[in-house]
CSV table of C-alpha atoms in Angstrom, one decimal:
chain,number,residue,atom,x,y,z
A,1,MET,CA,-6.3,-11.2,-2.9
A,2,ASN,CA,-8.0,-12.2,0.2
A,3,ARG,CA,-9.1,-10.9,3.6
A,4,SER,CA,-5.7,-12.0,5.1
A,5,MET,CA,-4.0,-9.4,3.0
A,6,ALA,CA,-6.1,-6.6,4.3
A,7,LYS,CA,-5.6,-7.8,7.9
A,8,TRP,CA,-1.9,-8.0,7.4
A,9,ALA,CA,-1.8,-4.6,5.8
A,10,CYS,CA,-3.6,-3.0,8.7
A,11,SER,CA,-1.3,-4.6,11.2
A,12,VAL,CA,1.8,-3.4,9.3
A,13,ALA,CA,0.4,0.2,9.0
A,14,GLU,CA,-0.6,0.2,12.6
A,15,ALA,CA,2.8,-1.0,13.8
A,16,GLU,CA,4.6,1.7,11.8
A,17,LEU,CA,2.2,4.7,12.3
A,18,ARG,CA,0.1,4.4,15.4
A,19,GLU,CA,2.7,5.5,18.0
A,20,SER,CA,5.0,7.6,15.9
A,21,LEU,CA,2.4,9.4,13.8
A,22,PRO,CA,-1.0,9.0,15.3
A,23,ARG,CA,-2.7,11.6,13.1
A,24,ARG,CA,-1.3,9.9,10.0
A,25,TRP,CA,-2.6,6.6,11.4
A,26,MET,CA,-6.1,8.1,11.8
A,27,HIS,CA,-5.9,9.3,8.2
A,28,SER,CA,-4.8,5.9,6.9
A,29,GLN,CA,-7.7,4.2,8.8
A,30,GLY,CA,-10.1,6.7,7.3
A,31,VAL,CA,-8.8,6.1,3.8
A,32,ALA,CA,-9.2,2.3,4.4
A,33,ARG,CA,-12.8,2.9,5.5
A,34,ARG,CA,-13.5,4.9,2.3
A,35,ALA,CA,-12.1,2.0,0.3
A,36,ALA,CA,-14.3,-0.5,2.1
A,37,GLU,CA,-17.3,1.7,1.0
A,38,LEU,CA,-16.3,1.2,-2.6
A,39,THR,CA,-16.0,-2.6,-2.8
A,40,GLU,CA,-18.9,-2.8,-5.3
A,41,LEU,CA,-16.8,-1.0,-7.9
A,42,LEU,CA,-13.8,-3.4,-7.6
A,43,GLY,CA,-15.1,-6.9,-7.2
A,44,GLY,CA,-12.1,-9.2,-6.7
A,45,ASP,CA,-9.8,-6.3,-6.2
A,46,ALA,CA,-11.6,-4.9,-3.1
A,47,ASP,CA,-9.0,-6.3,-0.7
A,48,LEU,CA,-6.2,-5.0,-2.7
A,49,LEU,CA,-7.7,-1.5,-2.6
A,50,THR,CA,-8.3,-1.7,1.1
A,51,SER,CA,-4.7,-2.9,1.7
A,52,ALA,CA,-3.3,-0.1,-0.4
A,53,ALA,CA,-5.5,2.4,1.3
A,54,VAL,CA,-4.3,1.6,4.8
A,55,LEU,CA,-0.7,1.3,3.7
A,56,HIS,CA,-0.5,4.3,1.3
A,57,ASP,CA,1.2,6.6,3.9
A,58,VAL,CA,3.4,4.0,5.7
A,59,GLY,CA,6.5,5.7,4.2
A,60,TYR,CA,6.0,8.6,6.5
A,61,ALA,CA,7.0,6.5,9.4
A,62,PRO,CA,10.3,8.0,10.7
A,63,ARG,CA,12.2,4.8,10.6
A,64,LEU,CA,11.3,4.3,7.0
A,65,ALA,CA,11.9,7.8,5.7
A,66,ALA,CA,15.1,7.2,3.7
A,67,THR,CA,14.4,9.6,0.8
A,68,GLY,CA,11.8,11.8,2.5
A,69,PHE,CA,9.4,10.9,-0.2
A,70,HIS,CA,6.8,8.8,1.5
A,71,PRO,CA,5.4,6.9,-1.6
A,72,LEU,CA,8.9,5.7,-2.6
A,73,ASP,CA,10.0,5.0,1.0
A,74,GLY,CA,6.8,3.1,1.7
A,75,ALA,CA,6.9,1.0,-1.4
A,76,ARG,CA,10.6,0.1,-0.9
A,77,PHE,CA,9.7,-1.0,2.7
A,78,LEU,CA,6.8,-3.2,1.5
A,79,ARG,CA,8.9,-4.7,-1.3
A,80,ASP,CA,12.1,-5.2,0.6
A,81,ASP,CA,11.0,-6.0,4.2
A,82,HIS,CA,7.7,-7.8,3.5
A,83,ALA,CA,8.0,-9.1,-0.1
A,84,ALA,CA,4.5,-7.7,-0.5
A,85,ASP,CA,2.3,-8.3,-3.5
A,86,GLU,CA,3.6,-6.3,-6.6
A,87,ARG,CA,0.3,-4.7,-7.4
A,88,LEU,CA,0.0,-3.5,-3.8
A,89,VAL,CA,3.5,-2.1,-3.8
A,90,ARG,CA,2.9,-0.3,-7.1
A,91,LEU,CA,-0.3,1.2,-5.8
A,92,VAL,CA,1.4,2.5,-2.7
A,93,ALA,CA,4.3,3.9,-4.7
A,94,ASN,CA,2.1,5.7,-7.1
A,95,HIS,CA,-0.9,6.8,-5.0
A,96,SER,CA,-2.5,10.1,-5.6
A,97,LEU,CA,-0.4,11.2,-8.6
A,98,ALA,CA,2.9,10.6,-6.8
A,99,LEU,CA,4.8,10.7,-10.2
A,100,LEU,CA,4.2,14.5,-10.3
A,101,GLU,CA,5.5,15.0,-6.8
A,102,ALA,CA,8.4,12.7,-7.5
A,103,GLU,CA,9.2,15.0,-10.5
A,104,GLU,CA,9.2,18.0,-8.2
A,105,ARG,CA,11.7,16.2,-5.9
A,106,GLY,CA,13.9,14.9,-8.7
A,107,LEU,CA,12.9,11.3,-8.0
A,108,ARG,CA,10.6,10.6,-10.9
A,109,GLY,CA,13.1,8.4,-12.7
A,110,ASP,CA,13.6,6.3,-9.6
A,111,LEU,CA,9.9,5.9,-8.9
A,112,GLU,CA,9.1,5.0,-12.6
A,113,ALA,CA,12.0,2.5,-12.8
A,114,GLU,CA,11.3,0.7,-9.6
A,115,PHE,CA,7.5,0.9,-9.5
A,116,PRO,CA,5.7,1.4,-12.8
A,117,LEU,CA,2.2,2.8,-12.6
A,118,LEU,CA,-0.5,0.1,-12.8
A,119,ASP,CA,-2.4,0.0,-16.0
A,120,ASP,CA,-5.6,-0.6,-14.0
A,121,HIS,CA,-7.0,3.0,-14.0
A,122,ARG,CA,-10.0,1.9,-12.0
A,123,LEU,CA,-7.9,0.9,-9.1
A,124,VAL,CA,-5.6,3.9,-9.4
A,125,ASP,CA,-8.6,6.3,-9.6
A,126,THR,CA,-10.3,4.7,-6.6
A,127,LEU,CA,-7.2,5.0,-4.4
A,128,VAL,CA,-6.9,8.7,-5.4
A,129,HIS,CA,-10.6,9.1,-4.5
A,130,CYS,CA,-10.2,7.5,-1.1
A,131,ASP,CA,-7.1,9.5,-0.2
A,132,MET,CA,-8.4,12.8,-1.5
A,133,THR,CA,-11.8,12.6,0.2
A,134,THR,CA,-10.4,11.8,3.7
A,135,THR,CA,-9.2,14.5,6.1
A,136,PRO,CA,-5.9,14.1,8.1
A,137,GLY,CA,-8.1,13.1,11.0
A,138,GLY,CA,-9.8,10.3,9.0
A,139,GLU,CA,-13.1,11.9,8.3
A,140,SER,CA,-14.9,12.1,5.0
A,141,THR,CA,-14.6,15.4,3.1
A,142,SER,CA,-15.0,16.8,-0.3
A,143,VAL,CA,-12.1,16.8,-2.7
A,144,GLU,CA,-12.2,20.6,-2.8
A,145,ASP,CA,-11.9,20.9,0.9
A,146,ARG,CA,-9.1,18.3,1.1
A,147,LEU,CA,-7.1,20.1,-1.6
A,148,ALA,CA,-7.6,23.4,0.2
A,149,GLU,CA,-6.5,21.8,3.5
A,150,ILE,CA,-3.3,20.5,1.9
A,151,MET,CA,-2.5,23.9,0.4
A,152,GLU,CA,-3.1,25.6,3.7
A,153,ARG,CA,-1.0,23.1,5.6
A,154,TYR,CA,2.0,23.2,3.3
A,155,GLY,CA,1.7,26.6,1.7
A,156,THR,CA,1.1,27.4,-2.0
A,157,ASP,CA,4.8,28.0,-2.8
A,158,SER,CA,6.1,24.9,-1.1
A,159,LEU,CA,7.1,21.7,-3.0
A,160,VAL,CA,3.8,20.1,-2.0
A,161,GLY,CA,1.9,23.2,-2.9
A,162,ARG,CA,3.4,23.2,-6.4
A,163,PHE,CA,2.7,19.5,-6.8
A,164,ILE,CA,-1.0,19.9,-5.7
A,165,ARG,CA,-1.5,22.8,-8.2
A,166,ARG,CA,-0.1,20.6,-11.0
A,167,ALA,CA,-2.0,17.5,-9.9
A,168,SER,CA,-5.4,19.1,-9.1
A,169,PRO,CA,-6.9,18.6,-12.6
A,170,GLU,CA,-6.0,14.9,-12.5
A,171,ILE,CA,-7.2,14.5,-8.9
A,172,PHE,CA,-10.5,16.0,-9.8
A,173,GLY,CA,-10.7,13.8,-12.8
A,174,ALA,CA,-10.1,10.6,-10.8
A,175,VAL,CA,-12.6,11.6,-8.1
A,176,GLY,CA,-15.1,12.5,-10.8
A,177,ARG,CA,-14.7,9.1,-12.6
A,178,VAL,CA,-15.2,7.2,-9.3
A,179,GLU,CA,-18.3,9.3,-8.4
A,180,ALA,CA,-19.7,8.7,-11.9
A,181,ALA,CA,-19.2,5.0,-11.5
A,182,LEU,CA,-20.8,5.0,-8.1
A,183,ALA,CA,-23.8,6.9,-9.5
A,184,VAL,CA,-24.7,4.1,-11.9
A,185,GLN,CA,-24.2,1.2,-9.4
A,186,PRO,CA,-27.4,-0.6,-8.5
A,187,ARG,CA,-28.4,0.1,-4.9
């Protein structure tokens, strides 16, 4: 991975989200800023994380929303239209416990078959951390406040609400592992 991937990723995300979904674009930029703050945890994979962070919600772009499930739509777009790096595509497809939401939508088999979860738990956890500690407006927040905001926005009985209830223990676990790793990093 190199800086050109992150620059490319930012231009793709901006082209798809800035005009059509400006708030989603602000969130994506904020998630990428969070990723840039965590480069010491990832070494050579820092650009990969930053690229996945800025692209994680690209599937919300109206022109890309084929299934209505943004991780799958975004990953297919990156794979099919851009021949993007396989690890990047798999991170976007599986960001923030997407398999659990895919199950709620009846799409788990499709997601697993096309985009298997990466075995690199450090990368997966770090992307969850970045997404789940960034507000819709791109500001830093606590994971507790972020999950509460999602539940308030979608409703506890909605598909997303059910997903968040199921995913919360794993989201807290991922965020906790990243925070523990940061705590032992030399300053």
